[in-house]
Each structure stands twice: as structure tokens, then as C-alpha cells.
PDB file of C-alpha atoms in Angstrom:
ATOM      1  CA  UNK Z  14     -84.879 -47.548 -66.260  1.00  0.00           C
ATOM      2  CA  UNK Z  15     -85.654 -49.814 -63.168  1.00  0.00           C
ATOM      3  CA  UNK Z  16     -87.727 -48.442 -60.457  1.00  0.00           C
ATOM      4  CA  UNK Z  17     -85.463 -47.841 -57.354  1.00  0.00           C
ATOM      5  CA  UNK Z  18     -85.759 -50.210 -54.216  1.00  0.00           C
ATOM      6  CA  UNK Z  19     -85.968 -49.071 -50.972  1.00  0.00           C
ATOM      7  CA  UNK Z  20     -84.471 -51.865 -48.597  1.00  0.00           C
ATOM      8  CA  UNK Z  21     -84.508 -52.176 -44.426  1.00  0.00           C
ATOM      9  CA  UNK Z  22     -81.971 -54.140 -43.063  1.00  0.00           C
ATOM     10  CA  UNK Z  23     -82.166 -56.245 -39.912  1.00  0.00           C
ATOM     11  CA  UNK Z  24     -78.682 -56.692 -38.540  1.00  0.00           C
ATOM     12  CA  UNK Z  25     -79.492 -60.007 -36.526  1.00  0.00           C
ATOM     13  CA  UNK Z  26     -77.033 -60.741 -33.097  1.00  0.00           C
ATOM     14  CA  UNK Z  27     -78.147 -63.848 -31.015  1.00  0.00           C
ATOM     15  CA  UNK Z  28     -82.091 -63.434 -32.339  1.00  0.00           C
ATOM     16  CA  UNK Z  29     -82.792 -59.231 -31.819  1.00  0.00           C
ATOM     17  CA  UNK Z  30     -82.234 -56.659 -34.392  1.00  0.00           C
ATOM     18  CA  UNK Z  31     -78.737 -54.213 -33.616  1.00  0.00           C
ATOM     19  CA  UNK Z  32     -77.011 -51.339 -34.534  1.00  0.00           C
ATOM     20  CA  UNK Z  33     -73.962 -49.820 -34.446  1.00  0.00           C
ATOM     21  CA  UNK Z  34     -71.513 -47.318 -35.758  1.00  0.00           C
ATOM     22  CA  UNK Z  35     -68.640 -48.500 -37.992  1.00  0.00           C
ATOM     23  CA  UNK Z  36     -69.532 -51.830 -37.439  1.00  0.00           C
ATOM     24  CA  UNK Z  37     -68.836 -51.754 -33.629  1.00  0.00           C
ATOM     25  CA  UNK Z  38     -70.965 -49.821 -30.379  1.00  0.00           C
ATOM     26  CA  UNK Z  39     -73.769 -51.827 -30.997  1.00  0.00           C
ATOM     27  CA  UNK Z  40     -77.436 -51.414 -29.679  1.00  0.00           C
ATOM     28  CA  UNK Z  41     -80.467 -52.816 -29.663  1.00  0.00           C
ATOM     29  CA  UNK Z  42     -82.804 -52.105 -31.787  1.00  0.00           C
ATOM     30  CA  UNK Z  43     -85.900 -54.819 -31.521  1.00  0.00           C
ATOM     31  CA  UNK Z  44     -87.454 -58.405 -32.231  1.00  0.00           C
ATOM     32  CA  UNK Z  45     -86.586 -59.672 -36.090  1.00  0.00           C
ATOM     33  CA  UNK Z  46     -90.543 -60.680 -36.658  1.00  0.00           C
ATOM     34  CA  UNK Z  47     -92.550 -57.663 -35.611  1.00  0.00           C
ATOM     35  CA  UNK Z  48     -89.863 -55.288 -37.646  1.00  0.00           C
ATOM     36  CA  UNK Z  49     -90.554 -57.001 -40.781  1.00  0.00           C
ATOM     37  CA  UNK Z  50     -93.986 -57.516 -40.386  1.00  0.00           C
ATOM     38  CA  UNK Z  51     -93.847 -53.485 -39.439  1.00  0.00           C
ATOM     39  CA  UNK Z  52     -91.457 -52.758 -43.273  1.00  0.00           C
ATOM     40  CA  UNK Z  53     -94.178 -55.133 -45.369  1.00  0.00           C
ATOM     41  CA  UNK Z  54     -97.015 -53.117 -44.100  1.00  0.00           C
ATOM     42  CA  UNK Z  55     -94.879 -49.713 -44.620  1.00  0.00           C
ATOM     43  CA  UNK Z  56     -93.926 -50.474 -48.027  1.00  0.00           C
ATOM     44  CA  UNK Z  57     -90.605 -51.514 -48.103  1.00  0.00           C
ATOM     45  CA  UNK Z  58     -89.486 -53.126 -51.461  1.00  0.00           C
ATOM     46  CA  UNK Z  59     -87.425 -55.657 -50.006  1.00  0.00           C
ATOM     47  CA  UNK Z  60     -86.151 -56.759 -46.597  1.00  0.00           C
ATOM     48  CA  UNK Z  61     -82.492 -58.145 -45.751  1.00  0.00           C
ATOM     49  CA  UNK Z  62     -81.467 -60.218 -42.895  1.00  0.00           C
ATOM     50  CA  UNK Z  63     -77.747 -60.160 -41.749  1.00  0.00           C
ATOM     51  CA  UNK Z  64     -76.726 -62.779 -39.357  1.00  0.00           C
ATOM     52  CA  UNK Z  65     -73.583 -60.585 -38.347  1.00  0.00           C
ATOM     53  CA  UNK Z  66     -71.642 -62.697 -35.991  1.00  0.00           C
ATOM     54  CA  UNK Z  67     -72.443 -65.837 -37.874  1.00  0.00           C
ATOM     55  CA  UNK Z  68     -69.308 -65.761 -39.711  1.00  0.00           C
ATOM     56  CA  UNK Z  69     -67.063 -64.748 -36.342  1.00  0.00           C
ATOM     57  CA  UNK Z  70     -68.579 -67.561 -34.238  1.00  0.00           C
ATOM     58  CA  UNK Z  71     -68.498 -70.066 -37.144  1.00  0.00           C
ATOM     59  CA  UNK Z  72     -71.449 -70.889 -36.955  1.00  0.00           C
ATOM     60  CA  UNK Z  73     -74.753 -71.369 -39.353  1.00  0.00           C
ATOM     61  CA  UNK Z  74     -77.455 -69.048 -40.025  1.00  0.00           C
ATOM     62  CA  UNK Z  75     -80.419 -69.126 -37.725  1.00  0.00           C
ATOM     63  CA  UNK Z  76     -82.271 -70.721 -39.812  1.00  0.00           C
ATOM     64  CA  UNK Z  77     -85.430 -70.820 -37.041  1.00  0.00           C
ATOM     65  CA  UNK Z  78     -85.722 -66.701 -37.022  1.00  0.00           C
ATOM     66  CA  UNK Z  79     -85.648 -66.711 -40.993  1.00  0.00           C
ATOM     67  CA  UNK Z  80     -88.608 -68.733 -40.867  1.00  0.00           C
ATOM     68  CA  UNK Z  81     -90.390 -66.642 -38.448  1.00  0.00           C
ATOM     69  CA  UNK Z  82     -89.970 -63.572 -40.463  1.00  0.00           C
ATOM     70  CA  UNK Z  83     -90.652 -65.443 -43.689  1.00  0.00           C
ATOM     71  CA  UNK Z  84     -94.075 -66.060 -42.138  1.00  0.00           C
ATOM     72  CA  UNK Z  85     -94.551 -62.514 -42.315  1.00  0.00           C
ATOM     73  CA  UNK Z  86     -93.685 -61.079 -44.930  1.00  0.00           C
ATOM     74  CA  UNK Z  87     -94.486 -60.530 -48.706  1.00  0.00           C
ATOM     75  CA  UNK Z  88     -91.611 -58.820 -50.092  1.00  0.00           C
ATOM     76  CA  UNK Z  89     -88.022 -59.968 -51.481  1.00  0.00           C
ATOM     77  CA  UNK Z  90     -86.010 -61.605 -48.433  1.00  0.00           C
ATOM     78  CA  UNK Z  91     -82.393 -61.931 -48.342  1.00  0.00           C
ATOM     79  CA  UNK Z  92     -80.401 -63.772 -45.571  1.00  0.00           C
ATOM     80  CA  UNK Z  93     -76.605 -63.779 -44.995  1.00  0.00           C
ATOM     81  CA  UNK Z  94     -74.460 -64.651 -42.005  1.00  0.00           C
ATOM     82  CA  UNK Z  95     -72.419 -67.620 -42.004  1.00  0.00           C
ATOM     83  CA  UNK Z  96     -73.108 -69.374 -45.102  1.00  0.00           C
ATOM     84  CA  UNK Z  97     -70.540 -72.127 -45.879  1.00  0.00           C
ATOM     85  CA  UNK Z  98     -72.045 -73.981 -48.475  1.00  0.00           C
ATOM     86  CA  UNK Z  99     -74.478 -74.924 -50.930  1.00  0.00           C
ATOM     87  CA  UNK Z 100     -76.500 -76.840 -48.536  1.00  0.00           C
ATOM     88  CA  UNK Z 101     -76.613 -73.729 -46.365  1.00  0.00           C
ATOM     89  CA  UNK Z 102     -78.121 -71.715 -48.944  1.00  0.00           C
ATOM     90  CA  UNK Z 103     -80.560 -74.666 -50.014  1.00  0.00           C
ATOM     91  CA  UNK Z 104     -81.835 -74.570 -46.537  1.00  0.00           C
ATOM     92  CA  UNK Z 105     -82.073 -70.480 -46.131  1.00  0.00           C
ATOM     93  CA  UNK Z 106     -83.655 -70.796 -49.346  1.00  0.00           C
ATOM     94  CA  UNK Z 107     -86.178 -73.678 -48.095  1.00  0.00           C
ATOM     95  CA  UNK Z 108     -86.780 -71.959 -44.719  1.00  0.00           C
ATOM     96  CA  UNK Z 109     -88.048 -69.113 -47.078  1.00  0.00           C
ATOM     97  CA  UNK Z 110     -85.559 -66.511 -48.124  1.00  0.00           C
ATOM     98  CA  UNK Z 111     -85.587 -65.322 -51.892  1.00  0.00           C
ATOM     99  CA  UNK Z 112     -81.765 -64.617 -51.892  1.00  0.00           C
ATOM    100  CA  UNK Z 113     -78.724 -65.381 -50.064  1.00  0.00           C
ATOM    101  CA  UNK Z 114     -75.933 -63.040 -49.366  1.00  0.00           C
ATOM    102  CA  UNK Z 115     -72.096 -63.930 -49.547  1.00  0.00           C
ATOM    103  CA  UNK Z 116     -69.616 -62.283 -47.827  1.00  0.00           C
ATOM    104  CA  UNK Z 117     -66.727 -63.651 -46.107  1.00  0.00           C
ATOM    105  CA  UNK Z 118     -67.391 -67.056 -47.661  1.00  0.00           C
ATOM    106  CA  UNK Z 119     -67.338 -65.736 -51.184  1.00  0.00           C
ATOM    107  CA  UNK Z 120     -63.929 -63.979 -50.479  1.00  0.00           C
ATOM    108  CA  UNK Z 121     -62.630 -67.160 -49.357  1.00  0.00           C
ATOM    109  CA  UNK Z 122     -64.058 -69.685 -51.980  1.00  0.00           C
ATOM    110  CA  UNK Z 123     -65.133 -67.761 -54.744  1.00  0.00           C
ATOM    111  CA  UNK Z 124     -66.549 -70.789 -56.605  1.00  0.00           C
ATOM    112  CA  UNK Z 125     -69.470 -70.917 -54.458  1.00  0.00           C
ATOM    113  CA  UNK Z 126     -70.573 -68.030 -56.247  1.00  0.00           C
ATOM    114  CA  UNK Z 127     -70.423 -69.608 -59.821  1.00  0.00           C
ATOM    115  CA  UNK Z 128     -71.828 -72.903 -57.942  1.00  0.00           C
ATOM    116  CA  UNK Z 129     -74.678 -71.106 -56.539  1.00  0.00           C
ATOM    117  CA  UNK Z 130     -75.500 -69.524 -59.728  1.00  0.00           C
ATOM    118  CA  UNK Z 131     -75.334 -72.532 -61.457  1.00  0.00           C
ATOM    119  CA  UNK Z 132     -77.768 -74.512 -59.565  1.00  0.00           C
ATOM    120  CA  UNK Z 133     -79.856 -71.455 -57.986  1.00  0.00           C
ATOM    121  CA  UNK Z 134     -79.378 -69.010 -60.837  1.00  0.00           C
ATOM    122  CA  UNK Z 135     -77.903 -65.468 -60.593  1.00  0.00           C
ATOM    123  CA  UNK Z 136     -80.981 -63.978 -59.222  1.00  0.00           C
ATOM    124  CA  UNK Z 137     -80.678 -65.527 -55.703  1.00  0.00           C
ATOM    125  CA  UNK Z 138     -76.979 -64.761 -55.217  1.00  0.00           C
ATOM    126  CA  UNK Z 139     -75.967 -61.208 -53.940  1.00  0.00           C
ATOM    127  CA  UNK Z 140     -72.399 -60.721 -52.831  1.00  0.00           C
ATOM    128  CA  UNK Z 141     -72.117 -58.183 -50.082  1.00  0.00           C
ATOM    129  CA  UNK Z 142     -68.696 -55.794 -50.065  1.00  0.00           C
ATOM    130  CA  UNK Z 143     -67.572 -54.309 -46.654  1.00  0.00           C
ATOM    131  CA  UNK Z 144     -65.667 -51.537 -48.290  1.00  0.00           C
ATOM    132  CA  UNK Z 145     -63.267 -49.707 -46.044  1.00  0.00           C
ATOM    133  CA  UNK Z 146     -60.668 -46.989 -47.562  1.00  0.00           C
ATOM    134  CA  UNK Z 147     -57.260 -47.677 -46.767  1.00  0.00           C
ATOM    135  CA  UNK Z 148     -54.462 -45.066 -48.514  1.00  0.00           C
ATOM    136  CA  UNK Z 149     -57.195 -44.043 -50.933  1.00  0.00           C
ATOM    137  CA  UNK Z 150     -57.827 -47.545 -51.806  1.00  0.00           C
ATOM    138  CA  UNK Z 151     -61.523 -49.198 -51.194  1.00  0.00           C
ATOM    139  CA  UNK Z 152     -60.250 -52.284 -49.312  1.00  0.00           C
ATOM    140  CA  UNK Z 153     -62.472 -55.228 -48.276  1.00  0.00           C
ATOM    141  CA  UNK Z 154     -62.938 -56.485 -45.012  1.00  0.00           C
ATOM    142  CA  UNK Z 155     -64.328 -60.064 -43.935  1.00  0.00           C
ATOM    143  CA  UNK Z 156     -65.793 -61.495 -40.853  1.00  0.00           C
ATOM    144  CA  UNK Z 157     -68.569 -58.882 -39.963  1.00  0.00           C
ATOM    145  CA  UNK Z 158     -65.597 -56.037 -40.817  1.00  0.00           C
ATOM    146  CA  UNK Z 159     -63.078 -57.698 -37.966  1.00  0.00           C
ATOM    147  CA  UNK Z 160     -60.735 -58.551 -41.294  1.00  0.00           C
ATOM    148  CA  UNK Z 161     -58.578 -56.938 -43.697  1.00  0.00           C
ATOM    149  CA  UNK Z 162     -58.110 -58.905 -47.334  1.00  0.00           C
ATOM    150  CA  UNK Z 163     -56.009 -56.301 -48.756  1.00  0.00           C
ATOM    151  CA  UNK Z 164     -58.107 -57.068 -51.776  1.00  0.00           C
ATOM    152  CA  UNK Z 165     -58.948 -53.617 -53.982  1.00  0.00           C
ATOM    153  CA  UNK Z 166     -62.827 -53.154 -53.495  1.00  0.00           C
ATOM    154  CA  UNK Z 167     -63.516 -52.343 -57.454  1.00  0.00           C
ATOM    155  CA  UNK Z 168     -61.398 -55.558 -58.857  1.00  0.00           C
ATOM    156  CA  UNK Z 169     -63.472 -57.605 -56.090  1.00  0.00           C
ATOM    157  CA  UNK Z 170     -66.843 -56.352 -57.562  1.00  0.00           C
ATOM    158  CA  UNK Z 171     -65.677 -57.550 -61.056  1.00  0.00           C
ATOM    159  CA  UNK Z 172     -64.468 -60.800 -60.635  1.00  0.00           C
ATOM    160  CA  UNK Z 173     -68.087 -61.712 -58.596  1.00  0.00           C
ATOM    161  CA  UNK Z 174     -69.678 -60.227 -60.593  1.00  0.00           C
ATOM    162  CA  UNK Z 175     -67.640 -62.968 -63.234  1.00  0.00           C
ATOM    163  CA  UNK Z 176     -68.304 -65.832 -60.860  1.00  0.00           C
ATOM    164  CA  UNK Z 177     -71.645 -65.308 -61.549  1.00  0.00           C
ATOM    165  CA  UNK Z 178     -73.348 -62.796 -59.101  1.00  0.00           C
ATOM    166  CA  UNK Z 179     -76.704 -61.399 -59.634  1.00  0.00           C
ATOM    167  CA  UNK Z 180     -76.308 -58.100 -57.302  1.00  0.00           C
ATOM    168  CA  UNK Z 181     -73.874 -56.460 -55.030  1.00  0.00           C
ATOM    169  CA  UNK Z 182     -75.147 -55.569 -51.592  1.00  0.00           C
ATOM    170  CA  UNK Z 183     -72.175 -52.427 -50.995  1.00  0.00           C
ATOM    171  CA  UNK Z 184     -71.453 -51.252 -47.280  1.00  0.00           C
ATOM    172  CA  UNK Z 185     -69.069 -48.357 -46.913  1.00  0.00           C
ATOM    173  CA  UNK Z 186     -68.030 -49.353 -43.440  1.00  0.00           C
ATOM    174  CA  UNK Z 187     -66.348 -45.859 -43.428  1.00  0.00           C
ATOM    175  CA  UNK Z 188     -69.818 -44.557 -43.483  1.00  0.00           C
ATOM    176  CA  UNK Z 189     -71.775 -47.081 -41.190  1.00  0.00           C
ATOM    177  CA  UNK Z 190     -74.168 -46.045 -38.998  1.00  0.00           C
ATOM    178  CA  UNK Z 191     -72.360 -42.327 -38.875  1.00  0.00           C
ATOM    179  CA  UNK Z 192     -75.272 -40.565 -40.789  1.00  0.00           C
ATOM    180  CA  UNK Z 193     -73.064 -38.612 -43.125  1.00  0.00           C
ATOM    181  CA  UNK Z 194     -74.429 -39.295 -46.083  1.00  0.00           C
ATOM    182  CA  UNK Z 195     -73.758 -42.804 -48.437  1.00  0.00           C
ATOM    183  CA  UNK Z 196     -70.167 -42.978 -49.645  1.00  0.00           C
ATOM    184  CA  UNK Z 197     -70.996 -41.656 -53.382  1.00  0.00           C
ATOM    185  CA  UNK Z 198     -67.565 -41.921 -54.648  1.00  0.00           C
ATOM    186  CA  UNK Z 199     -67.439 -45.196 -53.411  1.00  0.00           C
ATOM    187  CA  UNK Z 200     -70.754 -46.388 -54.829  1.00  0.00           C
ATOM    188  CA  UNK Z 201     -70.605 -44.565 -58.530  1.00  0.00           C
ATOM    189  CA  UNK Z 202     -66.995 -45.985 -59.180  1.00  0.00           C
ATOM    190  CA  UNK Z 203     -67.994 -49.452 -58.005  1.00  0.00           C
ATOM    191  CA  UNK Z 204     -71.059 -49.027 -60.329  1.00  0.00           C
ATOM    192  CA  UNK Z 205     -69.209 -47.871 -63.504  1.00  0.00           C
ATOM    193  CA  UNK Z 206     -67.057 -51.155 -63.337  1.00  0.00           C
ATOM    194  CA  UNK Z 207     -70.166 -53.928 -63.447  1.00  0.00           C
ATOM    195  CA  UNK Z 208     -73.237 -54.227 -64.963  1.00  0.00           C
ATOM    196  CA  UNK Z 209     -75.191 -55.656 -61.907  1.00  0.00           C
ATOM    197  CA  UNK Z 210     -77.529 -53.959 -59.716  1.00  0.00           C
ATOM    198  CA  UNK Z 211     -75.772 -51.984 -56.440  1.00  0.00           C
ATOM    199  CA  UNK Z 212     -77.395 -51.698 -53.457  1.00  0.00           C
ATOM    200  CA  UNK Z 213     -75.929 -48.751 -51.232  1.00  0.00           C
ATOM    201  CA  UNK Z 214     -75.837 -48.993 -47.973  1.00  0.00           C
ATOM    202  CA  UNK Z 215     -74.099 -47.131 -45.112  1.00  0.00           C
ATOM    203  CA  UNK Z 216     -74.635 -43.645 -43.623  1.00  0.00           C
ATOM    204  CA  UNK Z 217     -77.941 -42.641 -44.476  1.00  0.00           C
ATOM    205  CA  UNK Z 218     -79.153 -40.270 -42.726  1.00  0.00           C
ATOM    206  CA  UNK Z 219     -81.597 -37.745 -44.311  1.00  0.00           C
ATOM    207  CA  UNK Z 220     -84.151 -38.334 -47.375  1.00  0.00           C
ATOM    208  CA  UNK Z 221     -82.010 -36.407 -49.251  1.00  0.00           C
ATOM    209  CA  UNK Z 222     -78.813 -38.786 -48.935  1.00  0.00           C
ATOM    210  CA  UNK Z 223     -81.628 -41.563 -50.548  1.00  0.00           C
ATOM    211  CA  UNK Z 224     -81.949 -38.867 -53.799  1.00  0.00           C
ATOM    212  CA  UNK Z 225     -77.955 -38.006 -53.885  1.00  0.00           C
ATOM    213  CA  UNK Z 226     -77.127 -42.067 -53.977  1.00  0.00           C
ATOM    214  CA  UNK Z 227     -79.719 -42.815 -56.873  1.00  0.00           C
ATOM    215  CA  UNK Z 228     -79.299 -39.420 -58.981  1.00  0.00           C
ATOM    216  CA  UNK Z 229     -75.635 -38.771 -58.572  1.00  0.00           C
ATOM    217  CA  UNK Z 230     -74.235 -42.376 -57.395  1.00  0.00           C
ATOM    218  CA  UNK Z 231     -76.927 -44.127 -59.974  1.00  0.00           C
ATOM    219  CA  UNK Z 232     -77.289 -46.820 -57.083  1.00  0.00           C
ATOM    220  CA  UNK Z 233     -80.635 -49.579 -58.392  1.00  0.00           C
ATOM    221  CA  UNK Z 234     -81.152 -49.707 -54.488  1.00  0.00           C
ATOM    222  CA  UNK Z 235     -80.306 -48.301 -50.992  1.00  0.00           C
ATOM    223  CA  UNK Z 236     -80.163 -49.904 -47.503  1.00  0.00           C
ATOM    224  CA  UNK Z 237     -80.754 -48.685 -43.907  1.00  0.00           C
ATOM    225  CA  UNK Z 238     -81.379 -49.510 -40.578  1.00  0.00           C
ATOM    226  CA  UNK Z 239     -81.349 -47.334 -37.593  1.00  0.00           C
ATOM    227  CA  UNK Z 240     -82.963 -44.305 -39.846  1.00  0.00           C
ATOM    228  CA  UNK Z 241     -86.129 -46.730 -40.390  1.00  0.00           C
ATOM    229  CA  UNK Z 242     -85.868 -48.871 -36.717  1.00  0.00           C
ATOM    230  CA  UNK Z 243     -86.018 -45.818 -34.570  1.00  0.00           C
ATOM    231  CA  UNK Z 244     -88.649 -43.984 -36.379  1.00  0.00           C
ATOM    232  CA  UNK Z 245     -86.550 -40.891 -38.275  1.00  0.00           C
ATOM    233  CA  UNK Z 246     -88.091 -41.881 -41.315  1.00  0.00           C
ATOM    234  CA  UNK Z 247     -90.799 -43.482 -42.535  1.00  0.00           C
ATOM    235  CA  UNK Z 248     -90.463 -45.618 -46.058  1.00  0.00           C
ATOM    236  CA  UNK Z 249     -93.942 -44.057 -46.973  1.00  0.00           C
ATOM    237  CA  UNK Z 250     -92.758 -40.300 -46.414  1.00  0.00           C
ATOM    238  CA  UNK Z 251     -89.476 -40.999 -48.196  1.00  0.00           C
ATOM    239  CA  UNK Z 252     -91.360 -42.438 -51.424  1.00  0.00           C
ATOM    240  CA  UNK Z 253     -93.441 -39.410 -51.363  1.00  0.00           C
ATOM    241  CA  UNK Z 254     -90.374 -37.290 -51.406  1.00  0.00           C
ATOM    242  CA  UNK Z 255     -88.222 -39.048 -54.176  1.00  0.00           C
ATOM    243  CA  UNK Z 256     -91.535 -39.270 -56.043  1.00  0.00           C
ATOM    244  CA  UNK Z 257     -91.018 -35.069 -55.907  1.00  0.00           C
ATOM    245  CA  UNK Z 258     -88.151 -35.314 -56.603  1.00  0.00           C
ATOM    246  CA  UNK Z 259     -88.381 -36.667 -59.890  1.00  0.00           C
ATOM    247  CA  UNK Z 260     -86.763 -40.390 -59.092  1.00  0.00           C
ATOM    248  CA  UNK Z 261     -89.415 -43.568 -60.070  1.00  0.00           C
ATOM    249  CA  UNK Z 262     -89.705 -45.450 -57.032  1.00  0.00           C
ATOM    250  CA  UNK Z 263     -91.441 -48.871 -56.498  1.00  0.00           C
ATOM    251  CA  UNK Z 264     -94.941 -47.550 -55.343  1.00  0.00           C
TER     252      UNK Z 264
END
């Protein structure tokens, strides 16, 4: 069995690190650079960047702040927000990023995917799923969570996982920022249906929601943000305690 991954996530708006709950009331929470220079020394596993109004403004990825944090880090780095194309990703990939994430773009030309794949190979392409439940359906939603597909969440993770996806980056934006706890339902029966890695993320809010996702959810990874960027928990005291806890963790 894989080692679990413990992954910060910079949500990026107009070059500083935010926060929010259920994708909206956001806050600051601090400059891109020093936070990941602050996960690589605390032992993150890997570090993603989300460009989250990218998409809504139309617009490309900053590809200047990926650089900056590239700079600074020696861990996996993903960056998604706004990418279009295949050039896009070339140049997140130049500016040093290890993956890309697709989001609304994948929704809306799946073949970028497969593409991507293709020329990058599988292990730089994660497809991220804003997951929403709508009349006990996981729905996804586009465009930093501002749009409904009406496409079902778990048929979604199949077919990109088809196209040619290495990883699933999974947001329950029912759990976002609230601290409740990851949405295990949501994660276990998205996992069941493929065979790539899942990365949980939304809701964390205690070490022990970290153990519940891997041992009863069997997530490969989980994602957080405000938890780590305001100090409630430290990466290093959270290994310790899945450690105890009988889970393998990247050390």
C-alpha cells in the first residue's frame, strides 16, 4: 500500500493566499511564497496552487507567482486556475509546476485531458471535482463552484479517469472550509468507482478527520488549508499522530 500524502493548499486570489467557507466569505490568509517555503520546511508531501478566480475572470494562470513559489520549494507542485489549453499547461509546467489541475476546462473539453496525457503523460494531469449534493446526488459545479453542470459526480470521475487522468483532486464543497469532518460518503463511493489516486479535500478540521478519510474513506491523499495557514495544526504533529495511529505516512 502507498504511503498517504499530506497536501496544503494555497487558494490564490489576485497574488495572496484566501479562505473561505463553501467556497464564498473569503479571507486572507497570507503571501503564496513564504507559505510554501513555510509547508517544505514542515514536511508537507506535496503543495497545490489554485488560481480560484482564474476561470471566472477568464483569464490565465499567474504564471509569475508559480515561479516564485517554485523557487522555493522541493516537493510535488500542482497549479490550476484557468487553464485553457495545452500551451497553458506547457508553460505552468515550464514556470515549474509538476502537475496541472483541470477543472472547469476539463468539464467543458474533455479531450484536453486525453491530449494532456498524451503528450505530458498521466502523471501530470489531476482533474479536480467540486462535488456539491443536490437531491442526494453528488453534482459538479464549474467556475470556482459559481456553476451547476447537472453532471452526476461518480460518472464524471469515470469518464476522466477514461480520458486519461492520473489523479482526482475531490472537494466536497458541501464540506468546505466548515470543519465538519471530510465528506466520507462522498470520497469512499467516488473511490470504489476508479482506480486512480483521490485526494480529499474539504472540511478538515481535527487530526482525527485526516485518520477517518484514509482508514474508512481509503483516500491516497488529503488536502487543507485554513487548518495548516492559521496554525491549528502542524503537518509534523499530525504525522506523529497517524503514525500512532497505525496509518504509513510519507515521513
Amino acid at each position: 500500500m502507498l504511503a498517504k500524502r499530506i497536501i496544503p493548499c494555497l487558494d490564490v486570489d489576485k497574488g495572496r493566499v484566501v479562505k473561505g467557507i463553501n467556497f464564498i466569505n473569503i479571507k486572507d490568509a497570507g503571501d503564496p511564497v513564504e507559505l510554501a517555503k513555510f509547508y517544505n520546511n514542515e514536511g508537507a508531501d506535496e503543495l497545490v496552487f489554485l488560481d480560484i478566480t482564474a476561470s471566472y475572470e477568464n483569464r490565465a494562470t499567474m504564471l509569475n507567482v508559480v515561479r516564485e513559489v517554485a523557487k522555493q520549494i522541493f516537493i510535488p507542485f500542482t497549479v490550476g486556475g484557468g487553464i485553457r489549453s495545452i500551451e497553458d499547461i506547457r508553460n505552468i509546467l515550464m514556470a515549474g509546476a509538476d502537475k496541472v489541475s483541470l477543472n472547469t476546462q476539463a468539464v467543458k473539453n474533455p479531450g484536453l485531458i486525453s491530449q494532456a496525457a498524451n503528450i505530458f503523460g498521466s502523471q501530470c494531469v489531476v482533474v479536480a471535482i467540486d462535488a456539491k449534493r443536490v437531491n442526494n446526488h453528488w453534482k459538479i459545479f464549474i467556475n470556482g463552484g459559481t456553476i451547476s453542470t447537472g453532471l452526476d459526480a461518480i460518472i464524471w470521475a469515470k469518464d476522466v479517469m477514461k480520458e486519461g487522468a492520473g489523479e482526482i483532486l475531490l472537494t466536497s464543497m458541501d464540506r468546505d472550509g466548515t470543519k465538519k469532518g471530510f465528506d466520507l460518503e462522498l470520497t469512499k463511493t467516488l473511490g470504489e468507482n476508479v482506480t486512480v489516486p483521490i485526494i480529499a479535500s474539504g472540511g478538515a478540521g481535527s487530526m482525527k478527520d485526516f485518520k477517518d478519510v484514509f482508514m474508512q474513506a481509503k483516500a491516497d491523499a488529503a488536502l487543507a488549508a485554513s487548518l495548516f495557514h492559521f496554525g491549528e495544526i502542524r503537518i509534523k504533529e499530525l504525522k506523529k499522530y497517524l503514525t500512532k495511529n497505525n496509518i504509513e505516512i510519507r515521513k
